[in-house]
CSV table of C-alpha atoms in Angstrom, one decimal:
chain,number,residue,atom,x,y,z
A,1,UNK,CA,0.0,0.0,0.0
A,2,UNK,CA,1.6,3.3,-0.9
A,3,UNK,CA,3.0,5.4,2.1
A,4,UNK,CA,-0.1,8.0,0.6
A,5,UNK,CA,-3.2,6.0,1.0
A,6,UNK,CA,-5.2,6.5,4.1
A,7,UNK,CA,-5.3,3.1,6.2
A,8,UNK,CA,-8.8,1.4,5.9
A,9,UNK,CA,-10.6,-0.9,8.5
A,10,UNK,CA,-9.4,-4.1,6.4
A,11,UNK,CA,-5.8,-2.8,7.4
A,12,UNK,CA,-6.1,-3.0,10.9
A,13,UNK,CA,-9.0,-5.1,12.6
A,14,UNK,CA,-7.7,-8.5,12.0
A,15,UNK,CA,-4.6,-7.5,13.9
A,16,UNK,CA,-4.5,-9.9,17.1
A,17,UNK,CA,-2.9,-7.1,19.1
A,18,UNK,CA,-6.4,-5.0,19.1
A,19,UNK,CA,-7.6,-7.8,21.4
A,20,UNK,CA,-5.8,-6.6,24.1
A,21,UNK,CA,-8.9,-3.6,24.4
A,22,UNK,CA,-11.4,-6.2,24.3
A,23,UNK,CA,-11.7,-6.8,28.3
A,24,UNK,CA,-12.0,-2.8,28.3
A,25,UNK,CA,-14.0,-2.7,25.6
A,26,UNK,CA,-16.7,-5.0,27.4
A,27,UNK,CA,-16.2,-3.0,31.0
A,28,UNK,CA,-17.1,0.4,28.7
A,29,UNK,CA,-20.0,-1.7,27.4
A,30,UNK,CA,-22.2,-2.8,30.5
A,31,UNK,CA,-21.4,0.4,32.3
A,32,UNK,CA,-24.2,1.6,30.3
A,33,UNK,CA,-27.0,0.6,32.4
A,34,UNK,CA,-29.0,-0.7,30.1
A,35,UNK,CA,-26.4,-2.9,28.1
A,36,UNK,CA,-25.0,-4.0,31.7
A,37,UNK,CA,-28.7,-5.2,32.8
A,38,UNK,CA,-28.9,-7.1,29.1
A,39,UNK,CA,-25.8,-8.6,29.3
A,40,UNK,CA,-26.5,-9.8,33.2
A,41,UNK,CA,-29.6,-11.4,32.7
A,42,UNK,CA,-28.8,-12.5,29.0
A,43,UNK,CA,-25.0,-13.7,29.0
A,44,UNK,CA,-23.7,-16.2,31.1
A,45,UNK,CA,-19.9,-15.6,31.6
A,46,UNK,CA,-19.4,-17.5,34.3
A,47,UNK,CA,-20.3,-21.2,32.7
A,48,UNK,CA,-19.1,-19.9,28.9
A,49,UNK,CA,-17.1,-17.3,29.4
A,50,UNK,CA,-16.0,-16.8,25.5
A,51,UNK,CA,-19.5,-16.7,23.9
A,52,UNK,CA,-19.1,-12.7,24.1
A,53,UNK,CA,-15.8,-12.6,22.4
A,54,UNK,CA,-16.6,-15.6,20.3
A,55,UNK,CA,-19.5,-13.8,19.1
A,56,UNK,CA,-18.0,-10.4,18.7
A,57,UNK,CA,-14.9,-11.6,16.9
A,58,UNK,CA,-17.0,-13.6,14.4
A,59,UNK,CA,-19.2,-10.7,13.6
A,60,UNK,CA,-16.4,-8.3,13.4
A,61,UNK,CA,-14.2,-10.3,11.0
A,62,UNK,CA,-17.0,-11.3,8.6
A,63,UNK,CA,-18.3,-8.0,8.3
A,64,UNK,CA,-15.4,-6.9,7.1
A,65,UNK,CA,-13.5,-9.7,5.4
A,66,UNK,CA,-15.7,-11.6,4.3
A,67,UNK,CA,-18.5,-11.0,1.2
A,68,UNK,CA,-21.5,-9.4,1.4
A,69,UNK,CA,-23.5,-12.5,1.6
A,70,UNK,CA,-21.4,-13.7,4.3
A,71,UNK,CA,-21.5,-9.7,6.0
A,72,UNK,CA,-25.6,-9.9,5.2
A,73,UNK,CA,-25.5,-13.6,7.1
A,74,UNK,CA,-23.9,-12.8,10.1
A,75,UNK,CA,-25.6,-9.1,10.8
A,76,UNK,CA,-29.0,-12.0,10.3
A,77,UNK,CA,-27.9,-13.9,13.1
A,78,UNK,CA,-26.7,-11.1,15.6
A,79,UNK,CA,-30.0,-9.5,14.9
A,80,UNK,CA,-31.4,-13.1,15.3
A,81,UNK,CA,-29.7,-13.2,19.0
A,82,UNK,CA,-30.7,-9.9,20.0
A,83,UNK,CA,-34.5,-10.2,19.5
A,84,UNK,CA,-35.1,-11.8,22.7
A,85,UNK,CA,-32.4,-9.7,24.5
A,86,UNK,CA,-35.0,-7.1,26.0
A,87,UNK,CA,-36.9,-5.9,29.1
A,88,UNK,CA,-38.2,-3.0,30.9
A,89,UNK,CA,-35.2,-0.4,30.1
A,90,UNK,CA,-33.2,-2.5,27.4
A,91,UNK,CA,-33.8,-3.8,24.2
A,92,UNK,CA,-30.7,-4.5,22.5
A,93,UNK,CA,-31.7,-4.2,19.0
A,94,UNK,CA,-31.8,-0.2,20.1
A,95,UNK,CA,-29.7,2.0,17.6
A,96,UNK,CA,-28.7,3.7,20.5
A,97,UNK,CA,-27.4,1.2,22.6
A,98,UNK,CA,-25.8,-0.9,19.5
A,99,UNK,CA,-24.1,2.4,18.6
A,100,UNK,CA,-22.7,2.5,21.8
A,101,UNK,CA,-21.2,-1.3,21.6
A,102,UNK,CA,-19.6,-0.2,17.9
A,103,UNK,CA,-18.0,3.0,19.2
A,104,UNK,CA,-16.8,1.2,22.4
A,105,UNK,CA,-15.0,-1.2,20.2
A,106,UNK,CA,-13.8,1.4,17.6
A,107,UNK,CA,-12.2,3.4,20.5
A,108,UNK,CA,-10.5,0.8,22.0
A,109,UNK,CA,-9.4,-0.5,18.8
A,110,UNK,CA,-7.7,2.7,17.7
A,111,UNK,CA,-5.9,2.9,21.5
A,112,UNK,CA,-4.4,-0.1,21.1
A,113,UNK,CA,-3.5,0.9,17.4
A,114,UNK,CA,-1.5,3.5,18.6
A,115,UNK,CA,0.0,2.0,21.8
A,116,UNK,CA,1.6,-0.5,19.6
A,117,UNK,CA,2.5,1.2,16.0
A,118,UNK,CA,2.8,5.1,17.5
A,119,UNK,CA,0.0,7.6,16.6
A,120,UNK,CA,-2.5,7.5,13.7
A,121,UNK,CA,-1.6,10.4,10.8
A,122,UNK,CA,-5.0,12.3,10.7
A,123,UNK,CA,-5.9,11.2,6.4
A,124,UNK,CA,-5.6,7.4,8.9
A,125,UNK,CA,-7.3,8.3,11.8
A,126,UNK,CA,-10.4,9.9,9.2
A,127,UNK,CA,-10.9,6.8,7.1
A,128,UNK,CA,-10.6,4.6,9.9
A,129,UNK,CA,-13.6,6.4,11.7
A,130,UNK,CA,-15.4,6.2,8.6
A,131,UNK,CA,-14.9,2.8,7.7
A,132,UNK,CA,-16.1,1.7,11.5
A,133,UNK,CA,-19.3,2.8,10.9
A,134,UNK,CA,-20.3,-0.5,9.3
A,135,UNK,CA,-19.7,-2.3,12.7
A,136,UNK,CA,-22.8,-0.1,13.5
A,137,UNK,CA,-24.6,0.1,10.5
A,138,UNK,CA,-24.5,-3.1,9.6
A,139,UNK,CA,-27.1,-4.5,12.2
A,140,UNK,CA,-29.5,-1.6,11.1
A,141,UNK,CA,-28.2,1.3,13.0
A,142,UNK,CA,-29.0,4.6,10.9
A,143,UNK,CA,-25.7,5.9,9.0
A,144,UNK,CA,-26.7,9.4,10.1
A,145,UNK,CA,-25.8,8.5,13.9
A,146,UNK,CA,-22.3,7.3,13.6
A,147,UNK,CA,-20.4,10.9,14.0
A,148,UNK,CA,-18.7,12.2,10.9
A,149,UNK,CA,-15.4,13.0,11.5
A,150,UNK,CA,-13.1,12.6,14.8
A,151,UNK,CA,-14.2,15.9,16.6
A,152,UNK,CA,-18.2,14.5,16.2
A,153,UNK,CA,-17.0,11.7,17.8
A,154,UNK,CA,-15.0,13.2,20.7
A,155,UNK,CA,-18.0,14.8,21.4
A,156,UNK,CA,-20.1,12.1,21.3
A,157,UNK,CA,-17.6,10.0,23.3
A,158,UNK,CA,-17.1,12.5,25.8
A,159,UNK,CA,-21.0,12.8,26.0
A,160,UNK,CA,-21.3,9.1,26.6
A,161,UNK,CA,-18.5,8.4,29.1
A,162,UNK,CA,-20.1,11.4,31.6
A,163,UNK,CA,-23.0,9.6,31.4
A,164,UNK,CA,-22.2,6.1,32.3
A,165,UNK,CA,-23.0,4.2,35.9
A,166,UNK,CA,-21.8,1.3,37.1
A,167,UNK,CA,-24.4,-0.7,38.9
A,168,UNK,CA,-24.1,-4.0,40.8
A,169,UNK,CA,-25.1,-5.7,37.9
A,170,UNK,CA,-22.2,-4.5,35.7
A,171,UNK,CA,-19.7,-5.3,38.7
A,172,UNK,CA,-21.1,-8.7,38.9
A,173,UNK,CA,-20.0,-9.1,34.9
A,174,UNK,CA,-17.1,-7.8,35.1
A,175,UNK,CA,-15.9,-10.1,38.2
A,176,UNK,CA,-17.1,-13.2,36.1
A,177,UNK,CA,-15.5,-11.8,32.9
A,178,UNK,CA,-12.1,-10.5,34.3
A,179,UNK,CA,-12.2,-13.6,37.0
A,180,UNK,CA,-13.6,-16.8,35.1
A,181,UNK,CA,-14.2,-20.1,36.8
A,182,UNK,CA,-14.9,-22.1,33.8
A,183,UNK,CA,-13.2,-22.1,30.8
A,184,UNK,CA,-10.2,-23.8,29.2
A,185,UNK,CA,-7.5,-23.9,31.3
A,186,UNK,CA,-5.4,-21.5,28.9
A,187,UNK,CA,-8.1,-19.2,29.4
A,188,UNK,CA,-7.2,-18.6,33.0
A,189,UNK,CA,-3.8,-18.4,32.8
A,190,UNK,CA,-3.8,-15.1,30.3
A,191,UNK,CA,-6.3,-13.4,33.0
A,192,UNK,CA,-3.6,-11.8,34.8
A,193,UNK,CA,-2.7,-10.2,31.7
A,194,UNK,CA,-5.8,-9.4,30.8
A,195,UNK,CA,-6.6,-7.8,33.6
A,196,UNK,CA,-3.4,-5.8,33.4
A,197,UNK,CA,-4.3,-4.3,30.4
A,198,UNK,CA,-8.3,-3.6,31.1
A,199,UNK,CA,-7.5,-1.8,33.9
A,200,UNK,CA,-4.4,0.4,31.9
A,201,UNK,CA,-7.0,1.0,29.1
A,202,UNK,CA,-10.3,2.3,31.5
A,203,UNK,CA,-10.5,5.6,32.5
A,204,UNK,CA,-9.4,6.5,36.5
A,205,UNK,CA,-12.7,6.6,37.2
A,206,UNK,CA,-13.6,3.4,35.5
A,207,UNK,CA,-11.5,1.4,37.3
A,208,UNK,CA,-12.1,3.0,40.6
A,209,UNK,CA,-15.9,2.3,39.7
A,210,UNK,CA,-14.9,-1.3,39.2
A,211,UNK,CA,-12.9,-1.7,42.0
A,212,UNK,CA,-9.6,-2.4,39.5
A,213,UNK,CA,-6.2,-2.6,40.9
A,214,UNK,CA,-4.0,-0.9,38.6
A,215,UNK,CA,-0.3,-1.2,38.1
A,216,UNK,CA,0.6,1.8,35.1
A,217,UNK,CA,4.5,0.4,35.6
A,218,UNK,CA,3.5,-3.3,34.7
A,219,UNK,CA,1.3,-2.0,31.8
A,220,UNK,CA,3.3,0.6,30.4
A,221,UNK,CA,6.4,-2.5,30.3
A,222,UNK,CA,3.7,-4.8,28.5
A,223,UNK,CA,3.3,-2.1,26.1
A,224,UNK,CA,6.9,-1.1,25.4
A,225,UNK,CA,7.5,-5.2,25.0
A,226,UNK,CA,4.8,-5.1,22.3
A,227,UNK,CA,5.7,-2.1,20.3
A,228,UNK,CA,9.3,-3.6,19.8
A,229,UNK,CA,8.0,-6.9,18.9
A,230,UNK,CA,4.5,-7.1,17.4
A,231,UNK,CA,5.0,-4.3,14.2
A,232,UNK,CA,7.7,-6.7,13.5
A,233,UNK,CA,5.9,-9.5,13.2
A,234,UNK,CA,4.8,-10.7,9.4
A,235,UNK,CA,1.1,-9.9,8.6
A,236,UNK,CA,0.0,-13.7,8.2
A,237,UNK,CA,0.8,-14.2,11.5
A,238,UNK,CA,-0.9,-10.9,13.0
A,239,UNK,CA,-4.0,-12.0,10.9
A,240,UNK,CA,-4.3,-15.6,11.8
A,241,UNK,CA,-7.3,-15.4,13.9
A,242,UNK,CA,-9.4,-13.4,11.8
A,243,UNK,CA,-8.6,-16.1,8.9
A,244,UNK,CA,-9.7,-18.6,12.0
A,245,UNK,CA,-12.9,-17.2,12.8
A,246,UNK,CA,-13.9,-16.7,9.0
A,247,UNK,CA,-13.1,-20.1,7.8
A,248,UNK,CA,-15.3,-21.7,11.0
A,249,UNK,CA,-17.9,-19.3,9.8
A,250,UNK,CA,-18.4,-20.7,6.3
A,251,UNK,CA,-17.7,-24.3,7.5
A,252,UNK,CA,-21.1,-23.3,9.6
A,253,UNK,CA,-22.3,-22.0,6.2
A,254,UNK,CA,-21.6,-25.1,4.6
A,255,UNK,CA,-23.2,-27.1,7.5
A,256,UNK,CA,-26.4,-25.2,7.4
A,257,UNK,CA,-25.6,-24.3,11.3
């Protein structure tokens, strides 16, 4: 790609280093009251603790990678998933509340981006912003309501954050997501980790709201680690989980699962 052209959501989101915002990504997620009450009573982390990121990773990746039958097929079954997720003050099929579940994993995304390869050029951080949209917009939410350039965001970001609560029910996710019981075993040796990096990635008043030990000296050594290694890592190797996730999607396809 010449040094000129913008960078383009294809670029970056199959990277396996953006999955180091995921825990925060979640925590920013369900403290929204109503997408922490929907994930409570509609997600059980505790007994399958990688449905959430299972189910994000293969909506992400085919929605991007893969064709627009495949992108038309998986927005059906996360639409599919969401019909039932609703109650007195949620409904998850909301545009508002799915807007905030894109733009939670767009910011992330883009903090990690830069924490590992150094700070987006502005032509980047533009076309990024604008290709993210189809996280959103794909599942029906209204093109108009995705912010058009990166001060609409800000503002929108900045609007949403001061606005968040975390209740008991969003503590009690993020204790079974950060703290798993069940799970393969690998899966609870990386929490350390992943915990390490949540917490780095929240706001201060985030983590104080989750009760999050931070340590900025462990985290900011886990970063400077990665920036030296991961850039110089080939690209088939950085993208092997998104080519994971969409071949198990159209061996589902194939199955009629």
């Amino acid at each position: 790609m010449p040094a000129s052209d913008p960078l383009r959501i294809a670029d970056v989101s199959a990277d396996v280093a953006l999955l180091a915002g995921g825990g925060a990504a979640i925590l920013l997620q369900i403290a929204h009251p109503a997408v922490g009450q929907a994930v409570a009573e509609h997600s059980d982390f505790a007994r399958r603790p990688l449905d959430r990121l299972n189910g994000t990773l293969t909506y992400l990746y085919v929605t991007v990678y893969g064709t627009p039958a495949e992108a038309a097929e998986v927005a059906r079954r996360v639409g599919a998933a969401h019909r039932p997720v609703r109650a007195e003050g949620y409904d998850a099929r909301d545009p508002q509340l799915q807007l905030w579940v894109a733009a939670t994993l767009y910011d992330t995304a883009m903090r990690v981006r830069e924490l590992v390869f150094g700070p987006l050029r502005e032509v980047d951080a533009e076309a990024l912003l604008s290709d993210y949209a189809v996280i959103a917009t794909a599942l029906g939410v209204p093109r108009a309501l995705w912010p058009s350039d990166r001060a609409a965001f800000a503002a929108y970001w900045n609007e949403s954050v001061a606005s968040l609560s975390v209740t008991d029910a969003s503590r009690g996710v993020a204790q079974q997501l950060l703290h798993p019981t069940g799970g393969p075993s690998w899966l609870r040796a990386v929490m350390p980790l992943v915990r390490v990096l949540t917490a780095g990635l929240l706001r201060p008043e985030l983590r104080e709201a989750y009760a999050l030990p931070h340590h900025q000296k462990r985290f900011d050594r886990i970063m400077r680690i990665t920036r030296a290694i991961y850039p110089r890592l080939p690209r088939w190797l950085r993208f092997a989980t998104q080519r994971r996730y969409l071949a198990a999607f159209r061996r589902s396809l194939a199955d009629g699962s």
